[in-house]
Amino acid sequence: MPEARVKQQLSIPLFPLRLPLHSQGVLSLQIFEIRYLDMVRQQHKTGEPFGVVALHEGDEIRKPGKEERFASLGTLAHITEFNALQPALLHIVCEGGEQFRIRSSECGKFGLWRAEVDVLEAAQPDPIPPAFQSAANALGHVIAELRRQGIPDARLPIRPPFHLDEAGWVADRWAEIAPLSPQQRQTLLETHTGIGRLAQIMEWLGGMFDAPPAGSPPDPSRGAP
């Protein structure tokens, strides 16, 4: 399996969450913890991303005396929407960007983590092999059904542009909407090639991708591992 090459090094704040963020994925967050309020305002002001990493131990909301441990591979989160609902309550929407690998990390004031990271080059898009085309067809059906319900593109859980001909994009979108465990989603994040991720999706969820009846979206509860 080819390894991703390092593109650049950054120093970034971290936001540990229960689930990892995938490239081009959508992340909506309510921000109310002291450790994140100033950080999110600053990143929005400068246009710089923060890093999302999946928790192995600990909780998303910090609890005194409880240790946090998280994955070393994460994804840059770029803020695309920012709303100050109250002085101490923000709502943001982010888009997943490039992956990074943590070189070192330190917990600072109020429990905010910062890390020195290697930002990784993205793999070249892989076309979808005929054997995996059913996964792309089923995902296209889900998107079409959501649009038929009148949901604006800006509020879809899967945002355009839709790269239904790219193996990695299709795999990442199924990772977000299918009933996968946090560990399975992290496994996909750590699989560098799109073909590799889609092959794993087919192994776990292939039974979901049988041709659905006309007008009915596939049921993500079927075929759960």
Short mmCIF file of C-alpha atoms in Angstrom, two decimals:
data_model
loop_
_atom_site.label_atom_id
_atom_site.label_comp_id
_atom_site.label_asym_id
_atom_site.label_seq_id
_atom_site.Cartn_x
_atom_site.Cartn_y
_atom_site.Cartn_z
CA MET A 1 0.00 0.00 0.00
CA PRO A 2 1.61 3.32 -1.04
CA GLU A 3 2.25 5.84 1.70
CA ALA A 4 1.23 9.48 1.44
CA ARG A 5 4.03 11.98 0.93
CA VAL A 6 4.43 15.01 3.18
CA LYS A 7 3.27 18.24 1.53
CA GLN A 8 4.05 20.75 4.30
CA GLN A 9 4.37 21.14 8.06
CA LEU A 10 1.94 23.17 10.16
CA SER A 11 1.22 24.07 13.76
CA ILE A 12 -2.54 23.79 14.31
CA PRO A 13 -5.13 23.60 17.10
CA LEU A 14 -6.88 20.25 17.43
CA PHE A 15 -10.54 19.41 17.92
CA PRO A 16 -10.88 15.78 19.09
CA LEU A 17 -14.25 14.25 18.21
CA ARG A 18 -15.88 10.83 18.46
CA LEU A 19 -15.86 10.39 14.67
CA PRO A 20 -13.14 11.29 12.17
CA LEU A 21 -13.72 13.83 9.40
CA HIS A 22 -13.24 12.74 5.80
CA SER A 23 -11.93 14.86 2.94
CA GLN A 24 -14.73 16.92 1.35
CA GLY A 25 -17.04 15.86 4.15
CA VAL A 26 -19.37 18.26 5.99
CA LEU A 27 -19.01 18.89 9.72
CA SER A 28 -21.53 20.97 11.70
CA LEU A 29 -20.55 21.97 15.25
CA GLN A 30 -22.04 23.91 18.14
CA ILE A 31 -19.16 25.58 19.99
CA PHE A 32 -19.62 26.43 23.67
CA GLU A 33 -16.55 25.14 25.51
CA ILE A 34 -14.13 27.86 26.60
CA ARG A 35 -11.20 26.03 25.03
CA TYR A 36 -12.76 26.23 21.57
CA LEU A 37 -14.57 29.59 21.49
CA ASP A 38 -11.51 31.80 21.02
CA MET A 39 -9.80 29.22 18.82
CA VAL A 40 -12.72 28.99 16.39
CA ARG A 41 -13.08 32.78 16.25
CA GLN A 42 -9.37 33.11 15.49
CA GLN A 43 -9.35 30.42 12.79
CA HIS A 44 -12.41 31.99 11.16
CA LYS A 45 -10.78 35.43 11.24
CA THR A 46 -7.53 34.24 9.68
CA GLY A 47 -9.06 31.66 7.35
CA GLU A 48 -6.77 28.98 8.76
CA PRO A 49 -8.02 25.42 9.41
CA PHE A 50 -8.00 23.43 12.62
CA GLY A 51 -7.46 19.70 12.90
CA VAL A 52 -10.10 17.07 13.61
CA VAL A 53 -8.87 13.84 15.17
CA ALA A 54 -10.84 10.84 16.38
CA LEU A 55 -10.89 10.17 20.10
CA HIS A 56 -9.63 6.83 21.38
CA GLU A 57 -10.18 7.75 25.03
CA GLY A 58 -11.99 10.62 26.71
CA ASP A 59 -15.08 12.61 25.79
CA GLU A 60 -15.82 15.36 23.30
CA ILE A 61 -16.82 17.63 26.19
CA ARG A 62 -13.86 17.90 28.53
CA LYS A 63 -14.25 16.47 32.02
CA PRO A 64 -11.77 17.23 34.82
CA GLY A 65 -9.39 14.39 35.50
CA LYS A 66 -10.35 12.44 32.40
CA GLU A 67 -7.50 11.87 29.97
CA GLU A 68 -7.92 12.37 26.23
CA ARG A 69 -6.15 10.14 23.75
CA PHE A 70 -6.69 10.45 20.01
CA ALA A 71 -5.60 9.15 16.63
CA SER A 72 -2.36 10.38 15.10
CA LEU A 73 -3.97 10.76 11.65
CA GLY A 74 -6.60 13.45 11.20
CA THR A 75 -8.14 15.88 8.71
CA LEU A 76 -7.94 19.65 8.34
CA ALA A 77 -11.30 21.37 8.87
CA HIS A 78 -11.95 24.60 6.95
CA ILE A 79 -14.73 26.83 8.32
CA THR A 80 -17.27 27.61 5.57
CA GLU A 81 -20.09 29.02 7.74
CA PHE A 82 -19.79 30.94 11.03
CA ASN A 83 -22.68 32.16 13.17
CA ALA A 84 -22.48 33.71 16.64
CA LEU A 85 -25.75 32.63 18.18
CA GLN A 86 -24.85 34.05 21.60
CA PRO A 87 -21.63 35.49 23.07
CA ALA A 88 -20.67 32.03 24.31
CA LEU A 89 -22.39 29.92 21.64
CA LEU A 90 -21.19 29.59 18.05
CA HIS A 91 -22.41 27.45 15.20
CA ILE A 92 -19.99 26.56 12.44
CA VAL A 93 -20.01 24.38 9.35
CA CYS A 94 -16.71 23.01 8.12
CA GLU A 95 -15.46 21.12 5.08
CA GLY A 96 -12.87 18.40 5.36
CA GLY A 97 -9.57 19.16 3.64
CA GLU A 98 -6.21 17.44 3.53
CA GLN A 99 -5.12 14.76 5.95
CA PHE A 100 -2.30 15.26 8.42
CA ARG A 101 -0.18 13.13 10.70
CA ILE A 102 0.70 14.41 14.17
CA ARG A 103 4.40 14.74 14.93
CA SER A 104 3.94 16.10 18.46
CA SER A 105 1.06 17.51 20.50
CA GLU A 106 0.60 19.46 23.73
CA CYS A 107 -2.42 20.25 25.87
CA GLY A 108 -2.50 23.94 26.78
CA LYS A 109 -4.75 26.49 28.43
CA PHE A 110 -8.30 25.33 29.22
CA GLY A 111 -7.49 21.94 27.69
CA LEU A 112 -6.96 23.11 24.10
CA TRP A 113 -4.66 20.79 22.19
CA ARG A 114 -2.13 22.06 19.67
CA ALA A 115 0.00 19.91 17.41
CA GLU A 116 2.91 20.04 15.02
CA VAL A 117 1.71 18.09 11.98
CA ASP A 118 2.80 16.85 8.58
CA VAL A 119 0.14 17.69 5.99
CA LEU A 120 -0.08 14.81 3.52
CA GLU A 121 -0.47 14.92 -0.23
CA ALA A 122 -3.80 13.55 -1.42
CA ALA A 123 -3.78 10.44 -3.57
CA GLN A 124 -4.65 10.82 -7.23
CA PRO A 125 -8.36 10.06 -7.86
CA ASP A 126 -9.05 6.45 -8.83
CA PRO A 127 -11.78 5.64 -11.35
CA ILE A 128 -14.42 3.22 -10.12
CA PRO A 129 -13.89 -0.38 -11.29
CA PRO A 130 -16.94 -2.09 -12.83
CA ALA A 131 -17.12 -4.48 -9.86
CA PHE A 132 -17.69 -1.51 -7.49
CA GLN A 133 -20.05 0.50 -9.71
CA SER A 134 -23.09 -0.54 -7.65
CA ALA A 135 -21.78 1.54 -4.71
CA ALA A 136 -21.64 4.67 -6.88
CA ASN A 137 -25.08 3.97 -8.38
CA ALA A 138 -26.63 3.55 -4.93
CA LEU A 139 -25.01 6.75 -3.67
CA GLY A 140 -26.30 8.65 -6.70
CA HIS A 141 -29.78 7.34 -5.89
CA VAL A 142 -29.48 8.65 -2.31
CA ILE A 143 -28.45 12.11 -3.55
CA ALA A 144 -31.29 12.19 -6.10
CA GLU A 145 -33.83 11.22 -3.45
CA LEU A 146 -32.63 13.97 -1.10
CA ARG A 147 -32.95 16.51 -3.90
CA ARG A 148 -36.45 15.27 -4.72
CA GLN A 149 -37.37 16.05 -1.12
CA GLY A 150 -36.54 19.69 -1.83
CA ILE A 151 -33.42 19.90 0.35
CA PRO A 152 -31.17 22.70 -0.99
CA ASP A 153 -27.70 21.62 -2.08
CA ALA A 154 -26.19 23.85 0.64
CA ARG A 155 -27.99 21.80 3.30
CA LEU A 156 -27.43 18.32 1.92
CA PRO A 157 -25.37 15.95 4.10
CA ILE A 158 -23.41 15.27 0.90
CA ARG A 159 -22.43 18.57 -0.73
CA PRO A 160 -21.70 19.21 -4.42
CA PRO A 161 -19.68 18.85 -6.52
CA PHE A 162 -20.62 15.16 -6.73
CA HIS A 163 -17.67 13.02 -7.86
CA LEU A 164 -19.59 9.80 -8.45
CA ASP A 165 -16.88 8.61 -10.85
CA GLU A 166 -14.14 8.70 -8.18
CA ALA A 167 -13.63 5.68 -5.93
CA GLY A 168 -12.31 7.62 -2.93
CA TRP A 169 -15.10 10.21 -2.97
CA VAL A 170 -17.78 7.52 -3.13
CA ALA A 171 -16.14 5.53 -0.33
CA ASP A 172 -15.80 8.59 1.92
CA ARG A 173 -19.45 9.58 1.46
CA TRP A 174 -20.62 6.07 2.36
CA ALA A 175 -18.36 6.21 5.41
CA GLU A 176 -20.33 9.28 6.55
CA ILE A 177 -23.88 8.05 5.98
CA ALA A 178 -23.65 4.29 6.54
CA PRO A 179 -23.81 2.64 10.00
CA LEU A 180 -20.08 2.21 10.50
CA SER A 181 -18.29 2.27 13.85
CA PRO A 182 -15.77 4.99 14.71
CA GLN A 183 -13.03 2.37 14.38
CA GLN A 184 -14.18 1.42 10.88
CA ARG A 185 -14.30 5.06 9.81
CA GLN A 186 -10.78 5.59 11.13
CA THR A 187 -9.61 2.50 9.23
CA LEU A 188 -10.96 4.06 6.04
CA LEU A 189 -9.26 7.37 6.84
CA GLU A 190 -5.96 5.55 7.19
CA THR A 191 -6.37 3.78 3.82
CA HIS A 192 -4.58 6.11 1.42
CA THR A 193 -5.97 5.02 -1.95
CA GLY A 194 -9.54 5.52 -3.07
CA ILE A 195 -9.68 2.01 -4.53
CA GLY A 196 -8.57 0.58 -1.18
CA ARG A 197 -11.28 2.49 0.71
CA LEU A 198 -14.01 1.52 -1.73
CA ALA A 199 -12.93 -2.12 -1.62
CA GLN A 200 -13.30 -2.01 2.16
CA ILE A 201 -16.75 -0.39 1.84
CA MET A 202 -17.82 -3.15 -0.55
CA GLU A 203 -16.63 -5.78 1.91
CA TRP A 204 -18.56 -4.24 4.80
CA LEU A 205 -21.66 -2.92 3.02
CA GLY A 206 -21.89 -4.67 -0.35
CA GLY A 207 -25.31 -6.10 0.51
CA MET A 208 -26.73 -2.57 0.64
CA PHE A 209 -25.97 -1.92 -2.99
CA ASP A 210 -28.47 -4.26 -4.61
CA ALA A 211 -30.62 -2.31 -7.07
CA PRO A 212 -33.36 -0.57 -5.04
CA PRO A 213 -36.96 -0.35 -6.18
CA ALA A 214 -37.74 2.75 -8.24
CA GLY A 215 -38.30 5.80 -6.06
CA SER A 216 -36.97 4.30 -2.83
CA PRO A 217 -33.52 5.13 -1.40
CA PRO A 218 -31.30 2.35 -0.07
CA ASP A 219 -31.77 1.68 3.62
CA PRO A 220 -28.45 2.37 5.45
CA SER A 221 -29.54 0.05 8.26
CA ARG A 222 -29.22 -2.96 5.94
CA GLY A 223 -25.94 -4.72 5.69
CA ALA A 224 -24.41 -3.17 8.79
CA PRO A 225 -21.35 -5.11 9.91
#
